[in-house]
XYZ file of C-alpha atoms in Angstrom:
388
model
C -24.583 -0.290 -31.784
C -26.810 -1.665 -29.037
C -27.169 0.214 -25.780
C -24.691 -1.095 -23.217
C -26.224 -2.492 -20.042
C -23.459 -1.856 -17.522
C -23.488 -3.978 -14.357
C -19.816 -3.950 -13.383
C -19.637 -0.918 -11.105
C -17.364 -2.686 -8.611
C -14.732 -2.594 -11.369
C -15.261 1.071 -12.170
C -18.041 3.633 -12.305
C -18.795 6.273 -14.897
C -17.523 9.764 -14.196
C -20.346 11.957 -12.916
C -20.813 14.993 -15.192
C -20.742 17.299 -12.157
C -17.359 15.848 -11.178
C -16.013 16.475 -14.675
C -17.315 20.040 -14.523
C -15.411 20.604 -11.272
C -12.232 19.163 -12.792
C -12.149 21.025 -16.128
C -10.923 24.419 -14.815
C -7.853 22.697 -13.341
C -7.008 21.252 -16.758
C -7.522 24.529 -18.626
C -7.480 27.818 -16.703
C -6.003 26.934 -13.308
C -3.236 24.737 -14.676
C -0.390 25.872 -12.449
C 2.013 23.480 -10.743
C 1.160 23.430 -7.016
C 4.860 23.576 -6.155
C 5.327 26.875 -8.012
C 5.401 30.089 -5.990
C 3.643 32.372 -8.481
C -0.091 33.060 -8.485
C -1.451 30.244 -10.679
C 0.720 27.767 -8.791
C -0.622 29.075 -5.496
C -4.175 28.676 -6.851
C -3.508 25.001 -7.537
C -1.934 24.542 -4.098
C -4.941 26.123 -2.416
C -7.299 23.884 -4.406
C -5.392 20.730 -3.415
C -5.345 21.661 0.267
C -9.023 22.618 0.198
C -9.819 19.225 -1.335
C -7.709 17.488 1.320
C -9.629 19.239 4.091
C -12.945 18.369 2.432
C -12.024 14.683 2.118
C -10.778 14.575 5.703
C -13.987 16.120 7.036
C -16.097 13.616 5.103
C -14.110 10.679 6.527
C -13.863 11.797 10.147
C -10.160 12.576 9.872
C -7.790 15.537 9.950
C -6.263 16.984 6.805
C -2.842 15.823 8.003
C -4.080 12.206 7.943
C -4.862 12.283 4.198
C -2.328 11.633 1.437
C -3.370 11.734 -2.214
C -2.200 8.789 -4.355
C -2.889 7.273 -7.758
C -5.460 4.840 -6.328
C -6.064 1.841 -4.119
C -3.147 -0.239 -5.412
C -0.547 2.406 -4.607
C -2.155 3.109 -1.244
C -2.198 -0.585 -0.309
C 1.425 -1.032 -1.355
C 2.510 2.059 0.566
C 0.788 0.938 3.763
C 2.183 -2.605 3.654
C 5.697 -1.503 2.733
C 5.707 1.164 5.433
C 4.500 -1.233 8.118
C 7.434 -3.537 7.401
C 10.141 -1.000 6.610
C 9.302 1.815 9.022
C 7.133 0.370 11.797
C 8.997 -2.826 12.584
C 6.370 -5.376 11.572
C 7.976 -8.777 10.919
C 4.814 -10.855 10.461
C 1.758 -10.081 8.312
C -1.691 -11.545 8.925
C -4.065 -11.193 6.011
C -6.796 -13.254 4.350
C -6.769 -15.349 1.177
C -9.701 -13.310 -0.194
C -7.867 -9.972 -0.306
C -7.394 -8.039 -3.525
C -4.185 -8.928 -5.358
C -2.885 -5.431 -4.610
C -2.585 -6.676 -1.025
C -1.750 -10.353 -1.610
C 1.040 -9.661 -4.086
C 2.448 -6.864 -1.941
C 2.538 -9.196 1.071
C 4.216 -11.863 -1.069
C 6.822 -9.320 -2.173
C 7.612 -8.345 1.423
C 7.991 -12.008 2.387
C 10.369 -12.616 -0.521
C 12.423 -9.432 -0.261
C 12.216 -8.227 3.341
C 12.323 -11.585 5.087
C 9.019 -11.205 6.903
C 6.596 -14.065 7.451
C 2.868 -14.171 6.782
C -0.229 -16.168 7.608
C -3.889 -16.223 6.676
C -6.677 -15.695 9.161
C -9.337 -18.404 9.115
C -12.557 -17.609 7.303
C -16.127 -18.515 8.107
C -18.238 -20.239 5.393
C -19.329 -17.003 3.653
C -15.873 -15.447 3.793
C -16.174 -13.484 7.031
C -13.091 -13.225 9.241
C -12.925 -15.634 12.177
C -12.073 -13.113 14.895
C -11.219 -15.798 17.443
C -8.514 -17.059 15.080
C -7.248 -13.523 14.451
C -6.947 -12.933 18.181
C -5.264 -16.299 18.759
C -2.670 -15.589 16.065
C -1.951 -12.121 17.431
C -1.696 -13.426 21.005
C 0.813 -16.096 19.931
C 2.957 -13.563 18.073
C 2.779 -11.018 20.904
C 3.965 -13.680 23.362
C 7.038 -14.148 21.151
C 7.650 -10.407 20.904
C 6.750 -10.338 17.191
C 5.128 -7.160 15.896
C 2.376 -7.813 13.332
C 0.694 -6.037 10.483
C -2.920 -7.063 9.931
C -4.276 -6.242 6.458
C -7.974 -7.024 5.972
C -10.332 -5.466 3.444
C -13.471 -3.682 4.634
C -15.619 -5.280 1.921
C -14.668 -8.024 -0.476
C -14.683 -6.808 -4.061
C -15.988 -10.099 -5.503
C -18.596 -11.414 -3.059
C -19.230 -8.353 -0.882
C -18.483 -9.869 2.540
C -18.168 -7.043 5.088
C -15.620 -6.770 7.882
C -16.491 -5.360 11.303
C -13.650 -2.864 11.058
C -14.079 -1.545 14.602
C -13.839 -5.034 16.078
C -10.769 -5.817 13.987
C -9.136 -2.568 15.127
C -9.903 -3.301 18.760
C -8.233 -6.726 18.555
C -5.202 -5.343 16.698
C -4.710 -2.508 19.163
C -4.982 -4.924 22.086
C -1.907 -6.767 20.826
C 0.037 -3.789 19.500
C -0.495 -4.706 15.847
C -0.651 -2.263 12.957
C -3.991 -2.489 11.158
C -4.456 -1.672 7.470
C -7.814 -1.921 5.734
C -8.430 -1.794 2.006
C -11.598 0.325 1.967
C -11.756 0.714 -1.803
C -15.253 -0.807 -2.051
C -16.710 1.008 0.982
C -15.387 4.568 1.045
C -17.918 6.509 -1.012
C -20.648 3.952 -0.250
C -20.910 3.948 3.558
C -20.539 6.656 6.219
C -17.071 5.969 7.632
C -15.269 7.718 10.478
C -11.692 6.580 10.011
C -10.322 8.143 13.192
C -13.033 6.535 15.323
C -12.538 3.164 13.607
C -9.061 2.752 15.071
C -7.475 1.741 11.762
C -3.852 2.831 11.204
C -3.939 2.810 7.396
C -6.907 2.858 4.998
C -7.050 2.959 1.197
C -9.629 4.406 -1.182
C -10.022 4.886 -4.939
C -12.030 7.640 -6.628
C -13.280 5.708 -9.646
C -15.352 3.397 -7.419
C -17.815 6.222 -6.637
C -18.077 8.176 -9.905
C -14.784 10.005 -9.521
C -11.843 9.927 -11.943
C -9.539 6.951 -12.465
C -5.976 7.358 -11.254
C -7.007 9.039 -8.006
C -6.971 7.719 -4.471
C -6.069 8.382 -0.886
C -4.077 6.774 1.860
C -5.332 7.543 5.362
C -2.577 7.402 7.989
C -3.556 7.750 11.648
C -1.892 10.119 14.083
C 1.442 8.950 15.430
C 2.330 6.756 12.436
C 5.582 7.915 10.829
C 6.309 6.393 7.435
C 8.680 6.848 4.516
C 7.703 7.344 0.877
C 7.095 4.533 -1.573
C 7.862 6.953 -4.434
C 10.931 9.187 -4.085
C 11.651 12.501 -5.776
C 10.324 15.915 -4.807
C 8.749 17.014 -1.562
C 5.094 16.697 -2.560
C 2.488 15.318 -0.128
C 4.529 16.511 2.847
C 7.548 14.557 1.529
C 5.622 11.278 1.619
C 4.687 10.860 -2.055
C 6.863 12.456 -4.728
C 5.581 13.649 -8.087
C 3.604 16.639 -9.338
C 0.133 16.446 -7.888
C -2.743 15.300 -10.103
C -4.608 18.520 -9.331
C -7.691 17.983 -11.491
C -7.891 14.371 -10.284
C -7.703 15.450 -6.648
C -10.453 18.000 -7.225
C -12.534 15.279 -8.891
C -11.948 12.824 -6.034
C -13.109 15.358 -3.451
C -16.155 16.387 -5.497
C -17.192 12.770 -6.111
C -16.816 11.846 -2.435
C -18.797 14.901 -1.375
C -21.641 14.029 -3.757
C -21.611 10.395 -2.631
C -21.808 11.297 1.051
C -24.414 14.035 0.579
C -26.829 11.456 -0.825
C -25.490 8.267 0.791
C -28.600 7.040 2.613
C -30.918 7.647 -0.335
C -28.524 6.060 -2.830
C -27.895 3.032 -0.622
C -31.644 2.413 -0.398
C -32.002 2.686 -4.172
C -28.998 0.507 -5.047
C -29.994 -2.097 -2.460
C -33.432 -2.291 -4.100
C -31.781 -3.031 -7.470
C -29.649 -5.742 -5.876
C -32.681 -7.338 -4.217
C -34.677 -7.076 -7.444
C -32.052 -8.971 -9.407
C -31.644 -11.568 -6.655
C -35.396 -12.212 -6.609
C -35.642 -12.401 -10.394
C -32.783 -14.879 -10.671
C -34.131 -16.986 -7.801
C -37.492 -17.179 -9.570
C -35.779 -18.153 -12.814
C -34.236 -21.359 -11.454
C -33.898 -22.939 -8.001
C -30.415 -24.099 -9.013
C -29.092 -20.538 -9.157
C -27.283 -19.687 -5.913
C -25.558 -16.647 -4.453
C -22.213 -15.970 -2.791
C -23.451 -12.602 -1.512
C -25.954 -12.357 1.314
C -28.575 -9.666 1.787
C -26.325 -8.100 4.454
C -23.246 -8.026 2.194
C -21.905 -4.974 0.389
C -25.055 -3.643 -1.249
C -23.403 -2.760 -4.553
C -22.366 -6.374 -5.316
C -24.254 -9.568 -6.212
C -22.199 -12.717 -6.860
C -24.196 -15.438 -8.620
C -23.547 -19.116 -9.440
C -25.074 -20.645 -12.602
C -24.814 -24.467 -12.330
C -25.974 -25.200 -15.878
C -22.921 -23.408 -17.328
C -19.492 -24.653 -16.308
C -17.324 -21.820 -17.639
C -17.564 -18.228 -16.366
C -15.744 -16.846 -19.404
C -18.219 -18.544 -21.729
C -21.177 -16.990 -19.929
C -19.462 -13.591 -19.887
C -18.891 -13.874 -23.637
C -22.576 -14.558 -24.250
C -23.526 -11.632 -21.982
C -21.106 -9.361 -23.811
C -22.648 -10.364 -27.145
C -25.989 -9.258 -25.686
C -24.436 -5.944 -24.565
C -24.434 -6.810 -20.846
C -21.247 -5.909 -18.960
C -20.437 -7.970 -15.869
C -17.376 -9.828 -14.581
C -16.299 -13.195 -13.273
C -14.702 -11.555 -10.255
C -12.249 -8.730 -9.807
C -11.591 -6.825 -13.032
C -7.923 -6.798 -12.013
C -7.854 -10.607 -12.307
C -8.645 -10.761 -16.023
C -6.330 -13.266 -17.663
C -5.944 -15.397 -14.528
C -6.669 -18.871 -15.842
C -7.031 -20.318 -12.354
C -10.370 -18.638 -11.745
C -11.483 -16.671 -8.722
C -9.112 -16.978 -5.780
C -11.925 -15.648 -3.590
C -14.374 -18.451 -4.433
C -11.598 -20.987 -3.940
C -10.618 -19.460 -0.590
C -14.102 -19.705 0.899
C -14.119 -23.392 0.084
C -17.011 -23.433 -2.363
C -16.742 -26.398 -4.741
C -18.960 -24.733 -7.295
C -17.587 -26.078 -10.566
C -19.774 -23.698 -12.566
C -19.960 -20.160 -13.873
C -19.796 -17.482 -11.198
C -20.620 -13.934 -12.265
C -20.379 -10.697 -10.301
C -23.036 -8.090 -11.048
C -22.533 -4.716 -9.398
C -24.635 -1.581 -9.273
C -24.383 2.172 -8.781
C -26.692 5.146 -8.617
C -26.450 5.338 -12.419
C -27.960 1.840 -12.789
C -31.625 1.670 -13.800
C -34.151 -1.035 -12.975
C -34.569 -1.547 -16.715
C -30.845 -2.429 -16.872
C -31.398 -5.188 -14.326
C -34.478 -6.437 -16.193
C -32.582 -6.463 -19.489
C -29.731 -8.458 -17.934
C -32.147 -10.952 -16.355
C -33.862 -11.463 -19.711
C -30.483 -11.966 -21.398
C -29.498 -14.547 -18.765
C -32.809 -16.341 -19.257
C -32.220 -16.533 -23.006
C -28.661 -17.800 -22.527
C -29.694 -20.500 -20.084
C -32.414 -21.631 -22.467
C -29.707 -22.026 -25.097
C -27.953 -24.383 -22.710
C -31.113 -26.435 -22.356
C -31.886 -25.669 -18.731
C -35.378 -27.062 -18.274
C -35.866 -25.008 -15.114
C -35.626 -21.714 -16.951
C -38.685 -19.589 -17.657
C -38.627 -16.421 -19.683
C -37.922 -13.373 -17.524
């Protein structure tokens, strides 16, 4: 079998061996249920609370602000549901480029809870139009309508970044609850959640070399919410179910490793991104990008005009052992294409591929992928293509 060239780290990252090593004792020796009162149960409880404190310290929060979940989807759903059910929000402002974990949750609240929703206007590259956000909030505040604003910190398909502090400032000015899906940024940027002013924030461990099925929901001081999942009294009665102890340990270890080396890893990953951008630009002047050099540094979204079908190009790449995606991995099977590309108003009509990088990515992986793309485009008779 050929070596896999993996360039889809925005979908998931490989588990770091050091993270696995930290997790194994809590699957073998220290296997106690954290809710049990005997010694091995108390060991698990201590490990969970130590991990909570570690995560909180890394994110500029208090341990009481951190709730462990199964990942970004659960965290997003909990925040949106709580804002409507517990905090009195009757209108939701979001963007059409959000992850479906947000868009579908908002749709559900509109259908079942009778709330209304609207989209904030976007600038040409997908950035939030803050003047429109403020205008919408001012109009709703004048009518006495309490709003939830849910905007992602970085777009998972094209990498557009949100000025989270500015968004928080506007929301707080009009008494709105602010939730940010930080799944693509926590573990990749230094973030102080308390200082940011956000009320809810979501993160997922498998985006930064932690285990799948692990995540957090940050809830700011003074926000009282009810569970999304009912049962026992775990997570301070806010999230029932026996804790995923080894997963929690892995999440904390992965986040600690990511933050210990953040600046160095960002520089390295950004160099890979720039290297691929330059190589593709040199290959053909028709190749364009949906990500800018100031976007999320782990993501590069590329348009290939000579190929009309993203799935066709992905199939050819897969046959050459290159892993990439046409957008969010959670959108696989959506025949309507990328909702993000459509939302930013790009009439591309061609294959759009997302390449994404991590600290595990090598420059030779990028070079191999560029060569594979060159060979594929030559198959399609692109006269502009030169061998990479």
